[in-house]
PDB file of C-alpha atoms in Angstrom:
ATOM      1  CA  MET A   8    -105.942  21.639 -37.634  1.00  0.00           C
ATOM      2  CA  TYR A   9    -107.235  18.906 -35.390  1.00  0.00           C
ATOM      3  CA  SER A  10    -109.586  18.456 -32.463  1.00  0.00           C
ATOM      4  CA  LEU A  11    -108.152  18.817 -28.939  1.00  0.00           C
ATOM      5  CA  ASN A  12    -110.081  17.703 -25.871  1.00  0.00           C
ATOM      6  CA  ILE A  13    -108.657  18.225 -22.392  1.00  0.00           C
ATOM      7  CA  VAL A  14    -110.518  16.408 -19.646  1.00  0.00           C
ATOM      8  CA  THR A  15    -109.960  16.259 -15.877  1.00  0.00           C
ATOM      9  CA  PRO A  16    -111.830  14.108 -13.351  1.00  0.00           C
ATOM     10  CA  GLU A  17    -114.005  17.149 -12.608  1.00  0.00           C
ATOM     11  CA  GLU A  18    -114.731  18.648 -16.033  1.00  0.00           C
ATOM     12  CA  VAL A  19    -114.234  18.940 -19.749  1.00  0.00           C
ATOM     13  CA  PHE A  20    -111.653  21.725 -19.568  1.00  0.00           C
ATOM     14  CA  PHE A  21    -111.067  22.451 -23.268  1.00  0.00           C
ATOM     15  CA  GLU A  22    -112.693  21.418 -26.565  1.00  0.00           C
ATOM     16  CA  GLN A  23    -111.544  23.178 -29.697  1.00  0.00           C
ATOM     17  CA  GLU A  24    -109.849  22.846 -33.068  1.00  0.00           C
ATOM     18  CA  VAL A  25    -106.158  23.692 -32.694  1.00  0.00           C
ATOM     19  CA  VAL A  26    -103.051  24.051 -34.843  1.00  0.00           C
ATOM     20  CA  SER A  27    -100.613  22.375 -32.439  1.00  0.00           C
ATOM     21  CA  ILE A  28     -99.739  21.461 -28.885  1.00  0.00           C
ATOM     22  CA  ILE A  29     -96.483  20.935 -27.021  1.00  0.00           C
ATOM     23  CA  ALA A  30     -96.903  18.640 -24.029  1.00  0.00           C
ATOM     24  CA  PRO A  31     -94.669  17.429 -21.176  1.00  0.00           C
ATOM     25  CA  GLY A  32     -94.406  13.730 -22.000  1.00  0.00           C
ATOM     26  CA  SER A  33     -92.756  11.184 -19.772  1.00  0.00           C
ATOM     27  CA  GLU A  34     -89.750  11.040 -22.136  1.00  0.00           C
ATOM     28  CA  GLY A  35     -89.565  14.822 -22.668  1.00  0.00           C
ATOM     29  CA  TYR A  36     -91.616  17.505 -24.356  1.00  0.00           C
ATOM     30  CA  LEU A  37     -93.378  16.468 -27.555  1.00  0.00           C
ATOM     31  CA  GLY A  38     -95.165  18.404 -30.247  1.00  0.00           C
ATOM     32  CA  VAL A  39     -98.304  17.326 -32.045  1.00  0.00           C
ATOM     33  CA  LEU A  40     -99.301  18.714 -35.443  1.00  0.00           C
ATOM     34  CA  THR A  41    -102.049  17.708 -37.873  1.00  0.00           C
ATOM     35  CA  ASP A  42    -101.775  14.110 -39.163  1.00  0.00           C
ATOM     36  CA  HIS A  43     -99.517  13.017 -36.275  1.00  0.00           C
ATOM     37  CA  ALA A  44     -98.976   9.270 -35.965  1.00  0.00           C
ATOM     38  CA  PRO A  45    -101.103   7.457 -33.365  1.00  0.00           C
ATOM     39  CA  LEU A  46     -99.599   7.778 -29.897  1.00  0.00           C
ATOM     40  CA  ILE A  47    -100.352   7.241 -26.237  1.00  0.00           C
ATOM     41  CA  THR A  48     -97.982   8.643 -23.634  1.00  0.00           C
ATOM     42  CA  ALA A  49     -97.922   9.546 -19.977  1.00  0.00           C
ATOM     43  CA  LEU A  50     -97.707  13.221 -19.059  1.00  0.00           C
ATOM     44  CA  VAL A  51     -95.603  14.648 -16.248  1.00  0.00           C
ATOM     45  CA  PRO A  52     -96.074  17.979 -14.463  1.00  0.00           C
ATOM     46  CA  GLY A  53     -95.146  20.799 -16.813  1.00  0.00           C
ATOM     47  CA  LYS A  54     -96.235  23.397 -19.326  1.00  0.00           C
ATOM     48  CA  LEU A  55     -98.819  22.496 -21.941  1.00  0.00           C
ATOM     49  CA  THR A  56     -98.700  24.941 -24.857  1.00  0.00           C
ATOM     50  CA  VAL A  57    -101.686  25.093 -27.212  1.00  0.00           C
ATOM     51  CA  LYS A  58    -101.741  27.074 -30.454  1.00  0.00           C
ATOM     52  CA  ASP A  59    -105.422  27.688 -31.095  1.00  0.00           C
ATOM     53  CA  ASN A  60    -107.189  28.067 -34.438  1.00  0.00           C
ATOM     54  CA  THR A  61    -106.374  31.804 -34.510  1.00  0.00           C
ATOM     55  CA  GLY A  62    -102.646  31.161 -34.003  1.00  0.00           C
ATOM     56  CA  ARG A  63    -102.675  32.458 -30.412  1.00  0.00           C
ATOM     57  CA  GLU A  64    -100.584  30.504 -27.892  1.00  0.00           C
ATOM     58  CA  LEU A  65    -102.275  29.445 -24.666  1.00  0.00           C
ATOM     59  CA  PHE A  66    -100.242  28.195 -21.693  1.00  0.00           C
ATOM     60  CA  TYR A  67    -101.411  25.739 -19.051  1.00  0.00           C
ATOM     61  CA  ALA A  68     -99.877  24.072 -16.006  1.00  0.00           C
ATOM     62  CA  VAL A  69    -100.684  20.367 -16.189  1.00  0.00           C
ATOM     63  CA  SER A  70    -100.003  18.077 -13.242  1.00  0.00           C
ATOM     64  CA  GLY A  71     -99.716  14.839 -15.190  1.00  0.00           C
ATOM     65  CA  GLY A  72    -101.991  12.347 -16.858  1.00  0.00           C
ATOM     66  CA  PHE A  73    -102.099  10.851 -20.347  1.00  0.00           C
ATOM     67  CA  LEU A  74    -102.153  12.069 -23.943  1.00  0.00           C
ATOM     68  CA  GLU A  75    -103.618  10.134 -26.861  1.00  0.00           C
ATOM     69  CA  VAL A  76    -103.328  10.988 -30.563  1.00  0.00           C
ATOM     70  CA  PHE A  77    -105.520   9.150 -33.068  1.00  0.00           C
ATOM     71  CA  LYS A  78    -106.821  10.280 -36.480  1.00  0.00           C
ATOM     72  CA  ASN A  79    -106.485  14.052 -35.890  1.00  0.00           C
ATOM     73  CA  GLN A  80    -108.126  13.758 -32.500  1.00  0.00           C
ATOM     74  CA  VAL A  81    -105.956  14.530 -29.448  1.00  0.00           C
ATOM     75  CA  THR A  82    -107.225  13.775 -25.969  1.00  0.00           C
ATOM     76  CA  VAL A  83    -105.463  14.896 -22.808  1.00  0.00           C
ATOM     77  CA  LEU A  84    -106.622  13.155 -19.638  1.00  0.00           C
ATOM     78  CA  ALA A  85    -105.114  15.431 -17.000  1.00  0.00           C
ATOM     79  CA  HIS A  86    -105.010  14.923 -13.251  1.00  0.00           C
ATOM     80  CA  SER A  87    -105.434  18.695 -13.034  1.00  0.00           C
ATOM     81  CA  ILE A  88    -104.814  21.656 -15.301  1.00  0.00           C
ATOM     82  CA  GLU A  89    -105.054  25.413 -15.060  1.00  0.00           C
ATOM     83  CA  SER A  90    -104.328  28.373 -17.258  1.00  0.00           C
ATOM     84  CA  VAL A  91    -101.166  30.215 -16.307  1.00  0.00           C
ATOM     85  CA  THR A  92    -103.310  33.354 -16.038  1.00  0.00           C
ATOM     86  CA  ASP A  93    -105.356  31.646 -13.291  1.00  0.00           C
ATOM     87  CA  ILE A  94    -102.432  30.553 -11.098  1.00  0.00           C
ATOM     88  CA  ASP A  95    -102.582  31.958  -7.566  1.00  0.00           C
ATOM     89  CA  TYR A  96     -98.851  32.482  -7.081  1.00  0.00           C
ATOM     90  CA  ASP A  97     -98.997  33.009  -3.307  1.00  0.00           C
ATOM     91  CA  ARG A  98    -100.990  29.801  -2.875  1.00  0.00           C
ATOM     92  CA  ALA A  99     -98.566  27.905  -5.121  1.00  0.00           C
ATOM     93  CA  ARG A 100     -95.571  29.196  -3.111  1.00  0.00           C
ATOM     94  CA  ARG A 101     -97.217  28.105   0.156  1.00  0.00           C
ATOM     95  CA  ALA A 102     -97.920  24.658  -1.305  1.00  0.00           C
ATOM     96  CA  LEU A 103     -94.307  24.398  -2.450  1.00  0.00           C
ATOM     97  CA  GLU A 104     -92.955  25.262   0.999  1.00  0.00           C
ATOM     98  CA  ARG A 105     -95.428  22.910   2.704  1.00  0.00           C
ATOM     99  CA  ALA A 106     -94.360  20.015   0.427  1.00  0.00           C
ATOM    100  CA  LYS A 107     -90.675  20.755   1.053  1.00  0.00           C
ATOM    101  CA  ARG A 108     -91.260  20.755   4.824  1.00  0.00           C
ATOM    102  CA  ARG A 109     -93.089  17.430   4.658  1.00  0.00           C
ATOM    103  CA  LEU A 110     -90.305  15.795   2.695  1.00  0.00           C
ATOM    104  CA  ARG A 111     -87.572  17.208   4.953  1.00  0.00           C
ATOM    105  CA  SER A 112     -89.375  16.098   8.111  1.00  0.00           C
ATOM    106  CA  ARG A 113     -88.594  12.391   7.648  1.00  0.00           C
ATOM    107  CA  ASP A 114     -91.846  11.770   9.560  1.00  0.00           C
ATOM    108  CA  PRO A 115     -92.873   8.135   8.853  1.00  0.00           C
ATOM    109  CA  ALA A 116     -96.517   9.264   8.665  1.00  0.00           C
ATOM    110  CA  VAL A 117     -95.763  11.398   5.588  1.00  0.00           C
ATOM    111  CA  ASP A 118     -96.813   9.785   2.324  1.00  0.00           C
ATOM    112  CA  VAL A 119     -93.594  10.462   0.384  1.00  0.00           C
ATOM    113  CA  THR A 120     -95.120   9.678  -3.016  1.00  0.00           C
ATOM    114  CA  ARG A 121     -97.986  12.079  -2.431  1.00  0.00           C
ATOM    115  CA  ALA A 122     -95.702  14.791  -0.992  1.00  0.00           C
ATOM    116  CA  THR A 123     -93.320  14.456  -3.941  1.00  0.00           C
ATOM    117  CA  ALA A 124     -96.222  14.796  -6.394  1.00  0.00           C
ATOM    118  CA  ALA A 125     -97.442  17.893  -4.512  1.00  0.00           C
ATOM    119  CA  LEU A 126     -93.920  19.331  -4.654  1.00  0.00           C
ATOM    120  CA  GLU A 127     -93.732  18.832  -8.439  1.00  0.00           C
ATOM    121  CA  ARG A 128     -97.188  20.341  -9.017  1.00  0.00           C
ATOM    122  CA  ALA A 129     -96.367  23.404  -6.912  1.00  0.00           C
ATOM    123  CA  ARG A 130     -92.912  23.784  -8.465  1.00  0.00           C
ATOM    124  CA  THR A 131     -94.416  23.651 -11.967  1.00  0.00           C
ATOM    125  CA  ARG A 132     -97.085  26.219 -11.110  1.00  0.00           C
ATOM    126  CA  CYS A 133     -94.541  28.614  -9.543  1.00  0.00           C
ATOM    127  CA  ARG A 134     -92.041  28.244 -12.388  1.00  0.00           C
ATOM    128  CA  LEU A 135     -94.648  28.830 -15.092  1.00  0.00           C
ATOM    129  CA  TYR A 136     -96.081  31.839 -13.295  1.00  0.00           C
ATOM    130  CA  GLU A 137     -92.617  33.326 -12.835  1.00  0.00           C
ATOM    131  CA  VAL A 138     -91.622  32.781 -16.465  1.00  0.00           C
ATOM    132  CA  LEU A 139     -94.857  33.661 -18.212  1.00  0.00           C
ATOM    133  CA  ARG A 140     -96.345  36.277 -15.917  1.00  0.00           C
ATOM    134  CA  MET A 141     -93.262  37.884 -14.354  1.00  0.00           C
ATOM    135  CA  GLY A 142     -90.871  37.628 -17.309  1.00  0.00           C
ATOM    136  CA  GLY A 143     -88.335  35.316 -15.663  1.00  0.00           C
ATOM    137  CA  GLN A 144     -86.072  32.770 -17.373  1.00  0.00           C
ATOM    138  CA  GLU A 145     -87.239  29.237 -18.125  1.00  0.00           C
TER     139      GLU A 145
END
């Protein structure tokens, strides 16, 4: 096992010994087990899977950030993160539609980078909710 700390700008979200994680890295999903080589990578919006010290899998929607591995200490600096069980699906669907409308509008006042990031966050939240809470296909 190793120590996992997940931190957002607002809070320390998670601090616990874990068996493993699977994270959405910038080059694809990556797994981290005990004694992993040192690593720093960017995270993209996606599913963060944590296997806790009891062997239970916990699923989180992460919106991006960074992951560092060093001497059996893993730190996730996340822009935002939430448990799949806490996702408000209706709110996520509204955010997805709002982001799509903004991007389709071609309005020069729309911050395309920000709208694209909002689209990816909402899409990730909806997809994870649908797969993990409603039994859909990933």
